[in-house]
Structure formats: C-alpha cells, structure tokens
C-alpha cells in the first residue's frame, strides 16, 4: 500500500497527468467516459514511469534482493 502512495507522489511531482497516473496505479476514473477506448498506450505510461524514476527504483530493489540470493 505504501508503495502505491510513494508512486503516486512521484508521478504527481513529475507532472504526470492524473488520468495516466490512475491508469499506471490501476485505479478507475469512475466516469462513463473514462471507460471508453482501450486505455493509454504502454509507451505513454512508460514515459511517465521513467520520469518518476521507476527504472532507478527497480535497479536498486534488484540490487538489494541479490544480496539475499
């Protein structure tokens, strides 16, 4: 749960549009119009995740995990 909060803050602080942030976090928009279409392209979501530093966080987590295997 706290990871989702942290990611939301990171996305917000990089200027990620709210609708893309909701899609990345797996939340719904709770509107009829929000259900139209197939959602955002993975490339669009990846761009905002990279701005939020997801690659850096993933590498750090993997490095920490490797210490235990």
PDB file of N, CA, C and O in Angstrom:
ATOM      1  N   UNK A   1       0.824  -1.194   0.000  1.00  0.00           N
ATOM      2  CA  UNK A   1       0.000   0.000   0.000  1.00  0.00           C
ATOM      3  C   UNK A   1       0.862   1.250   0.000  1.00  0.00           C
ATOM      4  O   UNK A   1       0.573   2.191  -0.719  1.00  0.00           O
ATOM      5  N   UNK A   2       1.922   1.263   0.802  1.00  0.00           N
ATOM      6  CA  UNK A   2       2.770   2.457   0.845  1.00  0.00           C
ATOM      7  C   UNK A   2       3.527   2.651  -0.464  1.00  0.00           C
ATOM      8  O   UNK A   2       3.845   3.781  -0.835  1.00  0.00           O
ATOM      9  N   UNK A   3       3.812   1.556  -1.192  1.00  0.00           N
ATOM     10  CA  UNK A   3       4.476   1.689  -2.490  1.00  0.00           C
ATOM     11  C   UNK A   3       3.592   2.443  -3.475  1.00  0.00           C
ATOM     12  O   UNK A   3       4.066   3.252  -4.261  1.00  0.00           O
ATOM     13  N   UNK A   4       2.298   2.165  -3.421  1.00  0.00           N
ATOM     14  CA  UNK A   4       1.362   2.858  -4.308  1.00  0.00           C
ATOM     15  C   UNK A   4       1.320   4.351  -3.964  1.00  0.00           C
ATOM     16  O   UNK A   4       1.312   5.198  -4.849  1.00  0.00           O
ATOM     17  N   UNK A   5       1.336   4.668  -2.673  1.00  0.00           N
ATOM     18  CA  UNK A   5       1.333   6.078  -2.254  1.00  0.00           C
ATOM     19  C   UNK A   5       2.617   6.770  -2.723  1.00  0.00           C
ATOM     20  O   UNK A   5       2.580   7.897  -3.207  1.00  0.00           O
ATOM     21  N   UNK A   6       3.729   6.089  -2.570  1.00  0.00           N
ATOM     22  CA  UNK A   6       5.012   6.663  -2.992  1.00  0.00           C
ATOM     23  C   UNK A   6       5.022   6.909  -4.502  1.00  0.00           C
ATOM     24  O   UNK A   6       5.465   7.954  -4.974  1.00  0.00           O
ATOM     25  N   UNK A   7       4.527   5.934  -5.256  1.00  0.00           N
ATOM     26  CA  UNK A   7       4.491   6.088  -6.708  1.00  0.00           C
ATOM     27  C   UNK A   7       3.571   7.229  -7.104  1.00  0.00           C
ATOM     28  O   UNK A   7       3.881   8.004  -8.002  1.00  0.00           O
ATOM     29  N   UNK A   8       2.438   7.353  -6.453  1.00  0.00           N
ATOM     30  CA  UNK A   8       1.507   8.446  -6.741  1.00  0.00           C
ATOM     31  C   UNK A   8       2.193   9.789  -6.522  1.00  0.00           C
ATOM     32  O   UNK A   8       2.078  10.699  -7.349  1.00  0.00           O
ATOM     33  N   UNK A   9       2.918   9.935  -5.427  1.00  0.00           N
ATOM     34  CA  UNK A   9       3.650  11.175  -5.158  1.00  0.00           C
ATOM     35  C   UNK A   9       4.691  11.443  -6.228  1.00  0.00           C
ATOM     36  O   UNK A   9       4.832  12.571  -6.704  1.00  0.00           O
ATOM     37  N   UNK A  10       5.432  10.404  -6.618  1.00  0.00           N
ATOM     38  CA  UNK A  10       6.467  10.572  -7.634  1.00  0.00           C
ATOM     39  C   UNK A  10       5.856  10.985  -8.975  1.00  0.00           C
ATOM     40  O   UNK A  10       6.367  11.868  -9.648  1.00  0.00           O
ATOM     41  N   UNK A  11       4.769  10.357  -9.363  1.00  0.00           N
ATOM     42  CA  UNK A  11       4.100  10.723 -10.609  1.00  0.00           C
ATOM     43  C   UNK A  11       3.583  12.153 -10.546  1.00  0.00           C
ATOM     44  O   UNK A  11       3.745  12.931 -11.487  1.00  0.00           O
ATOM     45  N   UNK A  12       2.955  12.512  -9.449  1.00  0.00           N
ATOM     46  CA  UNK A  12       2.418  13.861  -9.273  1.00  0.00           C
ATOM     47  C   UNK A  12       3.535  14.905  -9.358  1.00  0.00           C
ATOM     48  O   UNK A  12       3.387  15.940 -10.005  1.00  0.00           O
ATOM     49  N   UNK A  13       4.678  14.616  -8.726  1.00  0.00           N
ATOM     50  CA  UNK A  13       5.782  15.573  -8.687  1.00  0.00           C
ATOM     51  C   UNK A  13       6.502  15.735 -10.017  1.00  0.00           C
ATOM     52  O   UNK A  13       7.250  16.698 -10.193  1.00  0.00           O
ATOM     53  N   UNK A  14       6.294  14.797 -10.951  1.00  0.00           N
ATOM     54  CA  UNK A  14       6.905  14.932 -12.271  1.00  0.00           C
ATOM     55  C   UNK A  14       5.927  15.506 -13.291  1.00  0.00           C
ATOM     56  O   UNK A  14       6.246  15.601 -14.467  1.00  0.00           O
ATOM     57  N   UNK A  15       4.732  15.866 -12.838  1.00  0.00           N
ATOM     58  CA  UNK A  15       3.755  16.478 -13.732  1.00  0.00           C
ATOM     59  C   UNK A  15       2.948  15.495 -14.554  1.00  0.00           C
ATOM     60  O   UNK A  15       2.359  15.860 -15.571  1.00  0.00           O
ATOM     61  N   UNK A  16       2.890  14.258 -14.122  1.00  0.00           N
ATOM     62  CA  UNK A  16       2.119  13.239 -14.830  1.00  0.00           C
ATOM     63  C   UNK A  16       0.630  13.603 -14.770  1.00  0.00           C
ATOM     64  O   UNK A  16       0.106  13.885 -13.695  1.00  0.00           O
ATOM     65  N   UNK A  17      -0.049  13.578 -15.924  1.00  0.00           N
ATOM     66  CA  UNK A  17      -1.492  13.845 -15.904  1.00  0.00           C
ATOM     67  C   UNK A  17      -2.233  12.848 -15.006  1.00  0.00           C
ATOM     68  O   UNK A  17      -1.879  11.670 -14.955  1.00  0.00           O
ATOM     69  N   UNK A  18      -3.239  13.316 -14.334  1.00  0.00           N
ATOM     70  CA  UNK A  18      -3.982  12.495 -13.375  1.00  0.00           C
ATOM     71  C   UNK A  18      -4.533  11.219 -14.019  1.00  0.00           C
ATOM     72  O   UNK A  18      -4.476  10.145 -13.430  1.00  0.00           O
ATOM     73  N   UNK A  19      -5.060  11.335 -15.228  1.00  0.00           N
ATOM     74  CA  UNK A  19      -5.648  10.165 -15.884  1.00  0.00           C
ATOM     75  C   UNK A  19      -4.602   9.084 -16.141  1.00  0.00           C
ATOM     76  O   UNK A  19      -4.869   7.894 -15.971  1.00  0.00           O
ATOM     77  N   UNK A  20      -3.393   9.477 -16.537  1.00  0.00           N
ATOM     78  CA  UNK A  20      -2.326   8.495 -16.770  1.00  0.00           C
ATOM     79  C   UNK A  20      -1.868   7.911 -15.444  1.00  0.00           C
ATOM     80  O   UNK A  20      -1.606   6.716 -15.325  1.00  0.00           O
ATOM     81  N   UNK A  21      -1.789   8.739 -14.431  1.00  0.00           N
ATOM     82  CA  UNK A  21      -1.420   8.269 -13.101  1.00  0.00           C
ATOM     83  C   UNK A  21      -2.401   7.206 -12.611  1.00  0.00           C
ATOM     84  O   UNK A  21      -2.003   6.170 -12.077  1.00  0.00           O
ATOM     85  N   UNK A  22      -3.685   7.446 -12.805  1.00  0.00           N
ATOM     86  CA  UNK A  22      -4.703   6.469 -12.405  1.00  0.00           C
ATOM     87  C   UNK A  22      -4.522   5.161 -13.159  1.00  0.00           C
ATOM     88  O   UNK A  22      -4.637   4.082 -12.575  1.00  0.00           O
ATOM     89  N   UNK A  23      -4.206   5.243 -14.447  1.00  0.00           N
ATOM     90  CA  UNK A  23      -4.014   4.036 -15.253  1.00  0.00           C
ATOM     91  C   UNK A  23      -2.799   3.250 -14.776  1.00  0.00           C
ATOM     92  O   UNK A  23      -2.840   2.029 -14.655  1.00  0.00           O
ATOM     93  N   UNK A  24      -1.712   3.942 -14.484  1.00  0.00           N
ATOM     94  CA  UNK A  24      -0.491   3.285 -14.019  1.00  0.00           C
ATOM     95  C   UNK A  24      -0.737   2.573 -12.699  1.00  0.00           C
ATOM     96  O   UNK A  24      -0.288   1.451 -12.480  1.00  0.00           O
ATOM     97  N   UNK A  25      -1.476   3.219 -11.809  1.00  0.00           N
ATOM     98  CA  UNK A  25      -1.715   2.669 -10.477  1.00  0.00           C
ATOM     99  C   UNK A  25      -2.862   1.666 -10.435  1.00  0.00           C
ATOM    100  O   UNK A  25      -3.108   1.045  -9.401  1.00  0.00           O
ATOM    101  N   UNK A  26      -3.556   1.499 -11.561  1.00  0.00           N
ATOM    102  CA  UNK A  26      -4.642   0.526 -11.607  1.00  0.00           C
ATOM    103  C   UNK A  26      -5.937   1.017 -11.004  1.00  0.00           C
ATOM    104  O   UNK A  26      -6.779   0.213 -10.614  1.00  0.00           O
ATOM    105  N   UNK A  27      -6.126   2.319 -10.941  1.00  0.00           N
ATOM    106  CA  UNK A  27      -7.363   2.890 -10.409  1.00  0.00           C
ATOM    107  C   UNK A  27      -8.301   3.219 -11.563  1.00  0.00           C
ATOM    108  O   UNK A  27      -7.857   3.472 -12.671  1.00  0.00           O
ATOM    109  N   UNK A  28      -9.583   3.263 -11.273  1.00  0.00           N
ATOM    110  CA  UNK A  28     -10.551   3.639 -12.303  1.00  0.00           C
ATOM    111  C   UNK A  28     -10.846   5.128 -12.191  1.00  0.00           C
ATOM    112  O   UNK A  28     -10.594   5.759 -11.165  1.00  0.00           O
ATOM    113  N   UNK A  29     -11.403   5.682 -13.260  1.00  0.00           N
ATOM    114  CA  UNK A  29     -11.755   7.105 -13.255  1.00  0.00           C
ATOM    115  C   UNK A  29     -13.152   7.341 -12.694  1.00  0.00           C
ATOM    116  O   UNK A  29     -13.522   8.479 -12.436  1.00  0.00           O
ATOM    117  N   UNK A  30     -13.929   6.275 -12.546  1.00  0.00           N
ATOM    118  CA  UNK A  30     -15.302   6.358 -12.026  1.00  0.00           C
ATOM    119  C   UNK A  30     -16.202   7.257 -12.864  1.00  0.00           C
ATOM    120  O   UNK A  30     -17.093   7.914 -12.342  1.00  0.00           O
ATOM    121  N   UNK A  31     -15.927   7.329 -14.167  1.00  0.00           N
ATOM    122  CA  UNK A  31     -16.806   8.067 -15.069  1.00  0.00           C
ATOM    123  C   UNK A  31     -17.141   7.160 -16.250  1.00  0.00           C
ATOM    124  O   UNK A  31     -16.376   6.271 -16.607  1.00  0.00           O
ATOM    125  N   UNK A  32     -18.274   7.406 -16.867  1.00  0.00           N
ATOM    126  CA  UNK A  32     -18.666   6.627 -18.036  1.00  0.00           C
ATOM    127  C   UNK A  32     -17.666   6.873 -19.162  1.00  0.00           C
ATOM    128  O   UNK A  32     -17.187   5.944 -19.804  1.00  0.00           O
ATOM    129  N   UNK A  33     -17.320   8.122 -19.399  1.00  0.00           N
ATOM    130  CA  UNK A  33     -16.384   8.461 -20.480  1.00  0.00           C
ATOM    131  C   UNK A  33     -15.010   7.830 -20.246  1.00  0.00           C
ATOM    132  O   UNK A  33     -14.316   7.477 -21.191  1.00  0.00           O
ATOM    133  N   UNK A  34     -14.620   7.681 -18.997  1.00  0.00           N
ATOM    134  CA  UNK A  34     -13.334   7.091 -18.680  1.00  0.00           C
ATOM    135  C   UNK A  34     -13.234   5.629 -19.069  1.00  0.00           C
ATOM    136  O   UNK A  34     -12.136   5.094 -19.185  1.00  0.00           O
ATOM    137  N   UNK A  35     -14.376   4.992 -19.294  1.00  0.00           N
ATOM    138  CA  UNK A  35     -14.395   3.581 -19.685  1.00  0.00           C
ATOM    139  C   UNK A  35     -14.343   3.387 -21.191  1.00  0.00           C
ATOM    140  O   UNK A  35     -14.255   2.261 -21.658  1.00  0.00           O
ATOM    141  N   UNK A  36     -14.422   4.462 -21.966  1.00  0.00           N
ATOM    142  CA  UNK A  36     -14.369   4.350 -23.429  1.00  0.00           C
ATOM    143  C   UNK A  36     -12.934   4.115 -23.870  1.00  0.00           C
ATOM    144  O   UNK A  36     -11.993   4.604 -23.275  1.00  0.00           O
ATOM    145  N   UNK A  37     -12.778   3.384 -24.951  1.00  0.00           N
ATOM    146  CA  UNK A  37     -11.449   3.133 -25.502  1.00  0.00           C
ATOM    147  C   UNK A  37     -10.744   2.014 -24.750  1.00  0.00           C
ATOM    148  O   UNK A  37     -11.306   1.384 -23.853  1.00  0.00           O
ATOM    149  N   UNK A  38      -9.494   1.793 -25.137  1.00  0.00           N
ATOM    150  CA  UNK A  38      -8.739   0.692 -24.528  1.00  0.00           C
ATOM    151  C   UNK A  38      -7.680   1.176 -23.551  1.00  0.00           C
ATOM    152  O   UNK A  38      -6.842   0.408 -23.113  1.00  0.00           O
ATOM    153  N   UNK A  39      -7.689   2.447 -23.217  1.00  0.00           N
ATOM    154  CA  UNK A  39      -6.730   2.971 -22.249  1.00  0.00           C
ATOM    155  C   UNK A  39      -5.515   3.585 -22.916  1.00  0.00           C
ATOM    156  O   UNK A  39      -5.461   3.737 -24.136  1.00  0.00           O
ATOM    157  N   UNK A  40      -4.554   3.942 -22.108  1.00  0.00           N
ATOM    158  CA  UNK A  40      -3.345   4.593 -22.608  1.00  0.00           C
ATOM    159  C   UNK A  40      -2.375   3.566 -23.179  1.00  0.00           C
ATOM    160  O   UNK A  40      -2.307   2.431 -22.714  1.00  0.00           O
ATOM    161  N   UNK A  41      -1.617   3.997 -24.169  1.00  0.00           N
ATOM    162  CA  UNK A  41      -0.587   3.137 -24.750  1.00  0.00           C
ATOM    163  C   UNK A  41       0.494   2.892 -23.702  1.00  0.00           C
ATOM    164  O   UNK A  41       0.775   3.758 -22.867  1.00  0.00           O
ATOM    165  N   UNK A  42       1.074   1.712 -23.751  1.00  0.00           N
ATOM    166  CA  UNK A  42       2.146   1.380 -22.809  1.00  0.00           C
ATOM    167  C   UNK A  42       3.290   2.378 -22.903  1.00  0.00           C
ATOM    168  O   UNK A  42       3.898   2.735 -21.895  1.00  0.00           O
ATOM    169  N   UNK A  43       3.586   2.843 -24.105  1.00  0.00           N
ATOM    170  CA  UNK A  43       4.671   3.807 -24.300  1.00  0.00           C
ATOM    171  C   UNK A  43       4.401   5.104 -23.525  1.00  0.00           C
ATOM    172  O   UNK A  43       5.296   5.669 -22.915  1.00  0.00           O
ATOM    173  N   UNK A  44       3.156   5.554 -23.526  1.00  0.00           N
ATOM    174  CA  UNK A  44       2.800   6.776 -22.794  1.00  0.00           C
ATOM    175  C   UNK A  44       2.980   6.570 -21.291  1.00  0.00           C
ATOM    176  O   UNK A  44       3.516   7.440 -20.591  1.00  0.00           O
ATOM    177  N   UNK A  45       2.555   5.414 -20.800  1.00  0.00           N
ATOM    178  CA  UNK A  45       2.697   5.152 -19.364  1.00  0.00           C
ATOM    179  C   UNK A  45       4.164   4.950 -18.993  1.00  0.00           C
ATOM    180  O   UNK A  45       4.619   5.441 -17.960  1.00  0.00           O
ATOM    181  N   UNK A  46       4.921   4.272 -19.861  1.00  0.00           N
ATOM    182  CA  UNK A  46       6.346   4.046 -19.602  1.00  0.00           C
ATOM    183  C   UNK A  46       7.087   5.366 -19.498  1.00  0.00           C
ATOM    184  O   UNK A  46       7.934   5.560 -18.626  1.00  0.00           O
ATOM    185  N   UNK A  47       6.756   6.310 -20.372  1.00  0.00           N
ATOM    186  CA  UNK A  47       7.412   7.622 -20.363  1.00  0.00           C
ATOM    187  C   UNK A  47       7.267   8.296 -18.996  1.00  0.00           C
ATOM    188  O   UNK A  47       8.231   8.811 -18.438  1.00  0.00           O
ATOM    189  N   UNK A  48       6.069   8.262 -18.460  1.00  0.00           N
ATOM    190  CA  UNK A  48       5.829   8.912 -17.165  1.00  0.00           C
ATOM    191  C   UNK A  48       6.444   8.126 -16.011  1.00  0.00           C
ATOM    192  O   UNK A  48       6.904   8.709 -15.033  1.00  0.00           O
ATOM    193  N   UNK A  49       6.476   6.811 -16.139  1.00  0.00           N
ATOM    194  CA  UNK A  49       7.106   6.000 -15.101  1.00  0.00           C
ATOM    195  C   UNK A  49       8.611   6.245 -15.067  1.00  0.00           C
ATOM    196  O   UNK A  49       9.209   6.311 -13.995  1.00  0.00           O
ATOM    197  N   UNK A  50       9.217   6.420 -16.233  1.00  0.00           N
ATOM    198  CA  UNK A  50      10.653   6.722 -16.269  1.00  0.00           C
ATOM    199  C   UNK A  50      10.941   8.077 -15.655  1.00  0.00           C
ATOM    200  O   UNK A  50      11.919   8.243 -14.926  1.00  0.00           O
ATOM    201  N   UNK A  51      10.088   9.066 -15.938  1.00  0.00           N
ATOM    202  CA  UNK A  51      10.251  10.391 -15.339  1.00  0.00           C
ATOM    203  C   UNK A  51      10.174  10.308 -13.816  1.00  0.00           C
ATOM    204  O   UNK A  51      10.829  11.069 -13.110  1.00  0.00           O
ATOM    205  N   UNK A  52       9.355   9.390 -13.323  1.00  0.00           N
ATOM    206  CA  UNK A  52       9.194   9.222 -11.877  1.00  0.00           C
ATOM    207  C   UNK A  52      10.331   8.411 -11.263  1.00  0.00           C
ATOM    208  O   UNK A  52      10.391   8.229 -10.049  1.00  0.00           O
ATOM    209  N   UNK A  53      11.237   7.903 -12.091  1.00  0.00           N
ATOM    210  CA  UNK A  53      12.396   7.186 -11.584  1.00  0.00           C
ATOM    211  C   UNK A  53      12.179   5.715 -11.325  1.00  0.00           C
ATOM    212  O   UNK A  53      12.888   5.115 -10.532  1.00  0.00           O
ATOM    213  N   UNK A  54      11.219   5.105 -12.004  1.00  0.00           N
ATOM    214  CA  UNK A  54      10.913   3.700 -11.779  1.00  0.00           C
ATOM    215  C   UNK A  54      12.113   2.812 -12.096  1.00  0.00           C
ATOM    216  O   UNK A  54      12.404   1.879 -11.363  1.00  0.00           O
ATOM    217  N   UNK A  55      12.826   3.102 -13.180  1.00  0.00           N
ATOM    218  CA  UNK A  55      13.985   2.279 -13.533  1.00  0.00           C
ATOM    219  C   UNK A  55      15.029   2.295 -12.424  1.00  0.00           C
ATOM    220  O   UNK A  55      15.605   1.265 -12.080  1.00  0.00           O
ATOM    221  N   UNK A  56      15.278   3.463 -11.861  1.00  0.00           N
ATOM    222  CA  UNK A  56      16.249   3.581 -10.765  1.00  0.00           C
ATOM    223  C   UNK A  56      15.794   2.796  -9.546  1.00  0.00           C
ATOM    224  O   UNK A  56      16.563   2.086  -8.920  1.00  0.00           O
ATOM    225  N   UNK A  57      14.515   2.928  -9.217  1.00  0.00           N
ATOM    226  CA  UNK A  57      13.980   2.213  -8.055  1.00  0.00           C
ATOM    227  C   UNK A  57      14.044   0.710  -8.269  1.00  0.00           C
ATOM    228  O   UNK A  57      14.392  -0.039  -7.362  1.00  0.00           O
ATOM    229  N   UNK A  58      13.728   0.258  -9.487  1.00  0.00           N
ATOM    230  CA  UNK A  58      13.749  -1.179  -9.777  1.00  0.00           C
ATOM    231  C   UNK A  58      15.166  -1.732  -9.689  1.00  0.00           C
ATOM    232  O   UNK A  58      15.385  -2.802  -9.128  1.00  0.00           O
ATOM    233  N   UNK A  59      16.139  -0.983 -10.227  1.00  0.00           N
ATOM    234  CA  UNK A  59      17.527  -1.438 -10.160  1.00  0.00           C
ATOM    235  C   UNK A  59      17.998  -1.532  -8.716  1.00  0.00           C
ATOM    236  O   UNK A  59      18.645  -2.493  -8.325  1.00  0.00           O
ATOM    237  N   UNK A  60      17.660  -0.539  -7.915  1.00  0.00           N
ATOM    238  CA  UNK A  60      18.065  -0.526  -6.502  1.00  0.00           C
ATOM    239  C   UNK A  60      17.429  -1.705  -5.768  1.00  0.00           C
ATOM    240  O   UNK A  60      18.098  -2.394  -4.991  1.00  0.00           O
ATOM    241  N   UNK A  61      16.163  -1.957  -6.011  1.00  0.00           N
ATOM    242  CA  UNK A  61      15.474  -3.071  -5.369  1.00  0.00           C
ATOM    243  C   UNK A  61      16.097  -4.397  -5.782  1.00  0.00           C
ATOM    244  O   UNK A  61      16.318  -5.280  -4.946  1.00  0.00           O
ATOM    245  N   UNK A  62      16.395  -4.537  -7.071  1.00  0.00           N
ATOM    246  CA  UNK A  62      17.014  -5.767  -7.557  1.00  0.00           C
ATOM    247  C   UNK A  62      18.391  -5.969  -6.936  1.00  0.00           C
ATOM    248  O   UNK A  62      18.737  -7.069  -6.515  1.00  0.00           O
ATOM    249  N   UNK A  63      19.175  -4.900  -6.838  1.00  0.00           N
ATOM    250  CA  UNK A  63      20.497  -4.994  -6.211  1.00  0.00           C
ATOM    251  C   UNK A  63      20.389  -5.427  -4.752  1.00  0.00           C
ATOM    252  O   UNK A  63      21.170  -6.254  -4.281  1.00  0.00           O
ATOM    253  N   UNK A  64      19.410  -4.893  -4.041  1.00  0.00           N
ATOM    254  CA  UNK A  64      19.193  -5.273  -2.652  1.00  0.00           C
ATOM    255  C   UNK A  64      18.761  -6.737  -2.551  1.00  0.00           C
ATOM    256  O   UNK A  64      19.200  -7.467  -1.683  1.00  0.00           O
ATOM    257  N   UNK A  65      17.898  -7.154  -3.462  1.00  0.00           N
ATOM    258  CA  UNK A  65      17.405  -8.523  -3.469  1.00  0.00           C
ATOM    259  C   UNK A  65      18.548  -9.516  -3.729  1.00  0.00           C
ATOM    260  O   UNK A  65      18.610 -10.571  -3.113  1.00  0.00           O
ATOM    261  N   UNK A  66      19.445  -9.159  -4.637  1.00  0.00           N
ATOM    262  CA  UNK A  66      20.548 -10.046  -4.997  1.00  0.00           C
ATOM    263  C   UNK A  66      21.455 -10.346  -3.806  1.00  0.00           C
ATOM    264  O   UNK A  66      22.123 -11.374  -3.796  1.00  0.00           O
ATOM    265  N   UNK A  67      21.472  -9.485  -2.814  1.00  0.00           N
ATOM    266  CA  UNK A  67      22.295  -9.708  -1.635  1.00  0.00           C
ATOM    267  C   UNK A  67      21.831 -10.942  -0.865  1.00  0.00           C
ATOM    268  O   UNK A  67      22.595 -11.549  -0.121  1.00  0.00           O
ATOM    269  N   UNK A  68      20.561 -11.312  -1.039  1.00  0.00           N
ATOM    270  CA  UNK A  68      19.988 -12.418  -0.267  1.00  0.00           C
ATOM    271  C   UNK A  68      19.921 -13.733  -1.036  1.00  0.00           C
ATOM    272  O   UNK A  68      19.498 -14.739  -0.482  1.00  0.00           O
ATOM    273  N   UNK A  69      20.326 -13.721  -2.290  1.00  0.00           N
ATOM    274  CA  UNK A  69      20.248 -14.983  -3.060  1.00  0.00           C
ATOM    275  C   UNK A  69      21.638 -15.511  -3.397  1.00  0.00           C
ATOM    276  O   UNK A  69      22.601 -14.884  -3.278  1.00  0.00           O
TER     277      UNK A  69
END
